Amino acid sequence: MLELPDPLDQAPTRESIQHYVNQGIIDRSLRQRALQLSGFTPNAQAWVKFLNLMLLVLGAGLAVCGVFFFFAFNWQTMHRFVKLGLVQGGLLISTVAALWYGLERIEGKILLTVSACLVGALMALFGQIYQTGADAYTLFLNWALVITGFAIAGNFAPLWLLWWGLWNTTILLYYEQTGSYRDYNELLPLLSFNGLSFAVVEFLRQRKLAWLQTNWFHRVLGLGLLWVTLLISLNFSELLFWRYGNEPSNSLLLPYILAVVVIAAMSAYHYFIKFDGLLALASIGTVWFFVDRWLIEWLSDDFAISFLFLGMIILGQTIGSIIWVRQRQQLQGGQA
């Protein structure tokens, strides 16, 4: 039997505060004060902090974009040493400024992220000037390798997200440029890398690593992993039902089995260990996608009947999934 957690052990939520107000435990005149003390209604100091952070992020992003567009516009009129010197100078200034502010402060972390972006600009600039003839994937591979030290030193989620995106881009471009992209050989490395990334981040979150106690970073990784499983399902069904006459392809059979295992593991994890409303709903939706893809082929003999039944099935799946997530959310004290 599932035991309900003690409300006193739960972090306050909007739903729990409203429940206490409706029950008369908290006076209605004190509701706004309770929301402020719980952090749901920001005060003036919180707004100033938020605006300072947003302006800093926007300024850093616009500065990086300005570097790229500056070279794109003035490419023909600038000497190669001027191009390299400007990017290296910007990289040096941003790195020194990050160390001066300190990597434990948000200003230093954002400046270090700017430096990581400028590393890629410098590598791309070098390749354009000297025409090394290297494949595009080597740019992203070397970029990811170089900024690994930046990411470890910074302990900053957006910087690690850049690193994660570079590795995904490297894998995709490698298989596309080596001629094996059409065989979907990149799906197993993509599934392995994204699955390992998500597992490591979740493990470190459970160890209460401070900079990972955010609600968006692990969700991005989880959604990326589920996206790869959807690609595997689509490609497997395409090869199975349309290209090879019901003969499964060995190049996709193993990724498909692993994708099913990954989805089952994610669903079980969010049910028994650590509930997350967004990822739980996305995991259930992915499970239904795998099931519905087989139902489409099973009911494809009669289009009208299949269209009717699949519509009813998908509607029931959607309603059931939402009800399940809401029930789990209430058991967790209203937290998603």
Short mmCIF file of C-alpha atoms in Angstrom, two decimals:
data_model
loop_
_atom_site.label_atom_id
_atom_site.label_comp_id
_atom_site.label_asym_id
_atom_site.label_seq_id
_atom_site.Cartn_x
_atom_site.Cartn_y
_atom_site.Cartn_z
CA MET A 1 0.00 0.00 0.00
CA LEU A 2 1.35 3.41 -0.98
CA GLU A 3 1.93 5.62 2.06
CA LEU A 4 1.31 9.33 1.77
CA PRO A 5 4.25 11.53 2.78
CA ASP A 6 3.96 13.71 5.85
CA PRO A 7 2.89 17.22 4.72
CA LEU A 8 5.28 18.76 7.24
CA ASP A 9 8.18 17.09 5.43
CA GLN A 10 7.13 18.53 2.06
CA ALA A 11 8.37 21.78 0.55
CA PRO A 12 5.54 24.35 0.31
CA THR A 13 3.78 24.65 -3.04
CA ARG A 14 1.08 26.93 -4.42
CA GLU A 15 -1.40 24.05 -4.30
CA SER A 16 -0.63 23.19 -0.68
CA ILE A 17 -0.87 26.82 0.42
CA GLN A 18 -4.21 27.23 -1.36
CA HIS A 19 -5.41 23.98 0.26
CA TYR A 20 -4.55 25.28 3.73
CA VAL A 21 -6.33 28.56 2.95
CA ASN A 22 -9.46 26.70 1.80
CA GLN A 23 -9.38 24.56 4.96
CA GLY A 24 -9.08 27.65 7.17
CA ILE A 25 -5.64 26.66 8.48
CA ILE A 26 -4.17 29.83 6.97
CA ASP A 27 -6.21 33.02 7.10
CA ARG A 28 -7.11 34.35 3.66
CA SER A 29 -5.61 37.74 4.51
CA LEU A 30 -2.26 36.03 5.06
CA ARG A 31 -2.26 34.08 1.78
CA GLN A 32 -0.14 36.65 -0.08
CA ARG A 33 2.32 36.78 2.80
CA ALA A 34 2.59 32.98 2.80
CA LEU A 35 3.33 33.02 -0.94
CA GLN A 36 6.03 35.65 -0.40
CA LEU A 37 7.68 33.71 2.42
CA SER A 38 7.61 30.55 0.28
CA GLY A 39 9.32 32.35 -2.61
CA PHE A 40 6.42 32.15 -5.07
CA THR A 41 5.83 35.90 -5.11
CA PRO A 42 9.11 37.73 -5.77
CA ASN A 43 9.89 40.92 -3.90
CA ALA A 44 11.67 43.99 -5.25
CA GLN A 45 15.11 42.60 -4.42
CA ALA A 46 14.33 39.36 -6.27
CA TRP A 47 13.19 41.32 -9.35
CA VAL A 48 16.38 43.38 -9.36
CA LYS A 49 18.48 40.22 -9.11
CA PHE A 50 16.51 38.61 -11.94
CA LEU A 51 16.83 41.66 -14.22
CA ASN A 52 20.57 41.93 -13.55
CA LEU A 53 21.02 38.27 -14.46
CA MET A 54 18.90 38.56 -17.61
CA LEU A 55 20.76 41.66 -18.78
CA LEU A 56 24.08 39.93 -18.13
CA VAL A 57 23.03 36.86 -20.11
CA LEU A 58 21.64 38.95 -22.97
CA GLY A 59 24.79 41.07 -23.05
CA ALA A 60 27.04 38.02 -23.17
CA GLY A 61 24.91 36.40 -25.89
CA LEU A 62 24.83 39.54 -28.01
CA ALA A 63 28.60 39.96 -27.61
CA VAL A 64 29.22 36.43 -28.92
CA CYS A 65 26.78 36.97 -31.80
CA GLY A 66 28.49 40.28 -32.55
CA VAL A 67 31.85 38.53 -32.93
CA PHE A 68 30.45 36.04 -35.45
CA PHE A 69 28.57 38.65 -37.50
CA PHE A 70 31.51 41.06 -37.41
CA PHE A 71 33.78 38.55 -39.13
CA ALA A 72 31.06 37.49 -41.54
CA PHE A 73 30.53 41.08 -42.69
CA ASN A 74 34.18 42.16 -42.84
CA TRP A 75 35.70 38.89 -43.98
CA GLN A 76 37.12 40.11 -47.28
CA THR A 77 38.60 43.36 -45.97
CA MET A 78 40.52 42.02 -42.95
CA HIS A 79 43.95 40.48 -42.90
CA ARG A 80 44.14 36.98 -41.47
CA PHE A 81 46.38 38.08 -38.60
CA VAL A 82 43.84 40.75 -37.65
CA LYS A 83 41.07 38.14 -37.66
CA LEU A 84 43.00 35.72 -35.50
CA GLY A 85 44.25 38.46 -33.21
CA LEU A 86 40.78 39.85 -32.53
CA VAL A 87 39.28 36.47 -31.66
CA GLN A 88 42.26 35.48 -29.54
CA GLY A 89 42.11 38.83 -27.80
CA GLY A 90 38.42 38.39 -27.04
CA LEU A 91 39.08 34.88 -25.79
CA LEU A 92 41.91 36.08 -23.56
CA ILE A 93 39.89 39.00 -22.17
CA SER A 94 36.81 36.90 -21.39
CA THR A 95 38.89 34.16 -19.76
CA VAL A 96 40.89 36.60 -17.61
CA ALA A 97 37.68 38.42 -16.66
CA ALA A 98 36.07 35.11 -15.66
CA LEU A 99 39.04 34.30 -13.42
CA TRP A 100 39.02 37.81 -12.00
CA TYR A 101 35.35 37.63 -11.05
CA GLY A 102 35.80 34.08 -9.77
CA LEU A 103 34.28 30.91 -11.15
CA GLU A 104 32.07 30.56 -8.09
CA ARG A 105 30.15 33.73 -9.09
CA ILE A 106 27.54 33.83 -11.83
CA GLU A 107 29.44 36.58 -13.66
CA GLY A 108 32.53 34.40 -13.88
CA LYS A 109 30.53 31.40 -15.07
CA ILE A 110 28.85 33.39 -17.86
CA LEU A 111 32.17 34.87 -18.98
CA LEU A 112 33.67 31.38 -19.03
CA THR A 113 30.76 30.28 -21.25
CA VAL A 114 31.56 33.18 -23.58
CA SER A 115 35.15 31.95 -23.71
CA ALA A 116 33.94 28.46 -24.62
CA CYS A 117 31.92 29.92 -27.51
CA LEU A 118 34.92 31.94 -28.71
CA VAL A 119 37.00 28.74 -28.76
CA GLY A 120 34.69 27.46 -31.46
CA ALA A 121 34.88 30.76 -33.33
CA LEU A 122 38.68 30.61 -33.25
CA MET A 123 38.74 27.04 -34.57
CA ALA A 124 36.28 27.83 -37.34
CA LEU A 125 38.26 30.94 -38.25
CA PHE A 126 41.51 29.00 -38.42
CA GLY A 127 39.91 26.39 -40.67
CA GLN A 128 38.55 29.06 -43.03
CA ILE A 129 41.79 30.97 -43.29
CA TYR A 130 44.14 28.05 -43.89
CA GLN A 131 41.62 25.68 -45.56
CA THR A 132 42.75 22.60 -43.69
CA GLY A 133 40.31 20.40 -45.61
CA ALA A 134 39.11 18.68 -42.46
CA ASP A 135 35.55 17.42 -42.22
CA ALA A 136 33.07 19.60 -40.37
CA TYR A 137 32.60 17.06 -37.59
CA THR A 138 36.25 17.49 -36.56
CA LEU A 139 35.53 21.14 -35.74
CA PHE A 140 32.80 20.21 -33.27
CA LEU A 141 34.82 17.28 -31.94
CA ASN A 142 37.88 19.41 -31.20
CA TRP A 143 35.68 22.19 -29.86
CA ALA A 144 34.02 19.78 -27.42
CA LEU A 145 37.37 18.33 -26.34
CA VAL A 146 38.93 21.73 -25.70
CA ILE A 147 36.05 23.15 -23.65
CA THR A 148 35.80 20.02 -21.49
CA GLY A 149 38.20 21.66 -19.06
CA PHE A 150 36.10 24.85 -19.13
CA ALA A 151 32.97 22.87 -18.28
CA ILE A 152 34.64 20.99 -15.42
CA ALA A 153 36.06 24.19 -13.98
CA GLY A 154 32.87 26.21 -14.37
CA ASN A 155 30.31 23.73 -12.98
CA PHE A 156 27.69 25.68 -14.93
CA ALA A 157 24.68 23.96 -16.48
CA PRO A 158 24.49 26.10 -19.67
CA LEU A 159 28.18 25.43 -20.33
CA TRP A 160 27.66 21.69 -19.94
CA LEU A 161 24.63 21.97 -22.22
CA LEU A 162 26.88 23.50 -24.89
CA TRP A 163 29.32 20.61 -24.42
CA TRP A 164 26.46 18.09 -24.70
CA GLY A 165 25.15 19.71 -27.88
CA LEU A 166 28.60 19.69 -29.49
CA TRP A 167 28.99 15.96 -28.93
CA ASN A 168 25.56 15.25 -30.41
CA THR A 169 26.43 17.38 -33.43
CA THR A 170 29.76 15.56 -33.79
CA ILE A 171 28.08 12.16 -33.85
CA LEU A 172 25.48 13.21 -36.42
CA LEU A 173 27.99 14.91 -38.73
CA TYR A 174 30.47 12.05 -38.49
CA TYR A 175 28.04 9.46 -39.81
CA GLU A 176 26.63 11.85 -42.38
CA GLN A 177 30.04 12.76 -43.81
CA THR A 178 31.46 9.25 -43.72
CA GLY A 179 28.65 7.95 -45.93
CA SER A 180 26.88 5.70 -43.42
CA TYR A 181 24.15 8.16 -42.43
CA ARG A 182 21.48 6.43 -44.51
CA ASP A 183 22.02 3.16 -42.69
CA TYR A 184 21.08 4.86 -39.39
CA ASN A 185 24.33 3.72 -37.79
CA GLU A 186 24.45 6.93 -35.78
CA LEU A 187 21.39 6.04 -33.70
CA LEU A 188 23.14 3.56 -31.40
CA PRO A 189 25.99 6.01 -30.51
CA LEU A 190 23.40 8.78 -30.05
CA LEU A 191 21.31 6.57 -27.76
CA SER A 192 24.38 5.46 -25.80
CA PHE A 193 25.77 8.98 -25.34
CA ASN A 194 22.45 10.60 -24.39
CA GLY A 195 21.50 7.72 -22.13
CA LEU A 196 24.84 7.86 -20.32
CA SER A 197 24.64 11.66 -20.01
CA PHE A 198 21.16 11.53 -18.51
CA ALA A 199 22.11 8.71 -16.11
CA VAL A 200 25.21 10.54 -14.88
CA VAL A 201 23.33 13.80 -14.33
CA GLU A 202 20.54 12.02 -12.43
CA PHE A 203 23.11 10.20 -10.29
CA LEU A 204 24.87 13.46 -9.44
CA ARG A 205 21.53 15.14 -8.70
CA GLN A 206 20.77 12.39 -6.20
CA ARG A 207 24.15 13.09 -4.61
CA LYS A 208 22.92 16.68 -4.11
CA LEU A 209 25.53 18.30 -6.33
CA ALA A 210 24.70 21.99 -5.90
CA TRP A 211 24.95 23.30 -9.46
CA LEU A 212 22.77 20.45 -10.77
CA GLN A 213 19.86 21.23 -8.44
CA THR A 214 17.99 22.94 -11.22
CA ASN A 215 14.75 21.86 -12.85
CA TRP A 216 15.62 22.45 -16.49
CA PHE A 217 19.01 20.88 -17.23
CA HIS A 218 18.14 17.23 -16.57
CA ARG A 219 14.82 17.74 -18.34
CA VAL A 220 16.58 18.90 -21.50
CA LEU A 221 18.82 15.83 -21.39
CA GLY A 222 15.84 13.57 -20.74
CA LEU A 223 13.84 15.03 -23.61
CA GLY A 224 16.88 14.67 -25.86
CA LEU A 225 17.15 11.00 -24.92
CA LEU A 226 13.45 10.43 -25.62
CA TRP A 227 13.83 12.21 -28.97
CA VAL A 228 16.53 9.70 -29.96
CA THR A 229 14.25 6.79 -29.00
CA LEU A 230 11.51 8.26 -31.19
CA LEU A 231 13.93 8.42 -34.12
CA ILE A 232 14.85 4.79 -33.55
CA SER A 233 11.20 3.76 -33.48
CA LEU A 234 10.40 5.67 -36.68
CA ASN A 235 13.39 4.32 -38.58
CA PHE A 236 12.90 0.77 -37.33
CA SER A 237 9.25 0.71 -38.36
CA GLU A 238 10.13 2.24 -41.74
CA LEU A 239 12.71 -0.45 -42.43
CA LEU A 240 10.52 -3.22 -41.04
CA PHE A 241 7.22 -2.42 -42.72
CA TRP A 242 8.17 -0.58 -45.89
CA ARG A 243 11.65 -1.39 -47.16
CA TYR A 244 12.51 -4.97 -46.35
CA GLY A 245 9.19 -6.76 -46.46
CA ASN A 246 8.78 -7.52 -42.75
CA GLU A 247 12.45 -8.48 -42.37
CA PRO A 248 13.99 -6.44 -39.55
CA SER A 249 17.32 -4.76 -40.12
CA ASN A 250 20.14 -5.88 -37.85
CA SER A 251 21.50 -2.32 -37.79
CA LEU A 252 18.34 -1.14 -36.04
CA LEU A 253 17.25 -4.23 -34.10
CA LEU A 254 19.74 -3.69 -31.26
CA PRO A 255 19.05 0.09 -30.97
CA TYR A 256 15.31 -0.64 -30.96
CA ILE A 257 15.63 -3.16 -28.13
CA LEU A 258 17.84 -0.77 -26.17
CA ALA A 259 15.37 2.06 -26.80
CA VAL A 260 12.56 -0.03 -25.31
CA VAL A 261 14.76 -0.79 -22.29
CA VAL A 262 15.62 2.91 -21.87
CA ILE A 263 11.97 3.98 -21.99
CA ALA A 264 10.95 1.28 -19.52
CA ALA A 265 13.79 2.32 -17.18
CA MET A 266 12.86 6.01 -17.37
CA SER A 267 9.18 5.28 -16.71
CA ALA A 268 10.03 3.05 -13.74
CA TYR A 269 12.51 5.62 -12.41
CA HIS A 270 9.94 8.41 -12.42
CA TYR A 271 7.35 6.14 -10.82
CA PHE A 272 9.34 4.48 -8.04
CA ILE A 273 12.36 6.72 -7.36
CA LYS A 274 12.22 10.36 -8.42
CA PHE A 275 9.03 11.78 -9.88
CA ASP A 276 9.28 14.56 -12.46
CA GLY A 277 6.00 15.60 -14.03
CA LEU A 278 7.36 16.71 -17.40
CA LEU A 279 9.67 13.75 -17.96
CA ALA A 280 7.11 11.29 -16.60
CA LEU A 281 4.50 12.55 -19.06
CA ALA A 282 7.06 12.57 -21.89
CA SER A 283 8.12 9.00 -21.03
CA ILE A 284 4.53 7.78 -21.04
CA GLY A 285 3.92 9.57 -24.34
CA THR A 286 6.94 7.83 -25.83
CA VAL A 287 5.68 4.45 -24.63
CA TRP A 288 2.33 5.11 -26.26
CA PHE A 289 4.11 6.15 -29.45
CA PHE A 290 5.92 2.81 -29.63
CA VAL A 291 2.65 0.94 -28.98
CA ASP A 292 0.61 3.01 -31.43
CA ARG A 293 3.15 2.52 -34.20
CA TRP A 294 2.53 -1.22 -34.10
CA LEU A 295 -1.24 -0.71 -33.81
CA ILE A 296 -1.19 1.38 -36.98
CA GLU A 297 0.25 -1.52 -38.94
CA TRP A 298 -2.04 -4.05 -37.26
CA LEU A 299 -5.18 -2.02 -38.08
CA SER A 300 -4.03 -0.79 -41.48
CA ASP A 301 -6.22 -3.22 -43.46
CA ASP A 302 -9.31 -1.04 -43.05
CA PHE A 303 -8.52 2.66 -43.08
CA ALA A 304 -11.86 3.87 -41.70
CA ILE A 305 -11.93 1.43 -38.79
CA SER A 306 -8.26 2.00 -37.99
CA PHE A 307 -8.74 5.76 -38.04
CA LEU A 308 -11.71 5.48 -35.64
CA PHE A 309 -10.13 3.03 -33.23
CA LEU A 310 -6.73 4.74 -33.19
CA GLY A 311 -8.37 8.07 -32.47
CA MET A 312 -10.25 6.58 -29.52
CA ILE A 313 -7.14 4.77 -28.28
CA ILE A 314 -4.94 7.89 -28.46
CA LEU A 315 -7.63 9.97 -26.71
CA GLY A 316 -7.85 7.41 -23.92
CA GLN A 317 -4.08 7.23 -23.62
CA THR A 318 -3.81 11.01 -23.36
CA ILE A 319 -6.51 11.33 -20.71
CA GLY A 320 -5.15 8.39 -18.71
CA SER A 321 -1.61 9.75 -18.80
CA ILE A 322 -2.67 13.19 -17.60
CA ILE A 323 -4.75 11.71 -14.78
CA TRP A 324 -1.86 9.48 -13.70
CA VAL A 325 0.64 12.35 -13.70
CA ARG A 326 -1.73 14.57 -11.72
CA GLN A 327 -2.27 11.83 -9.12
CA ARG A 328 1.45 11.26 -8.77
CA GLN A 329 2.00 15.00 -8.53
CA GLN A 330 -0.51 15.29 -5.69
CA LEU A 331 1.15 12.41 -3.84
CA GLN A 332 4.46 14.29 -4.15
CA GLY A 333 2.95 17.37 -2.55
CA GLY A 334 2.02 19.10 -5.79
CA GLN A 335 5.55 19.29 -7.10
CA ALA A 336 6.27 18.50 -10.74
#
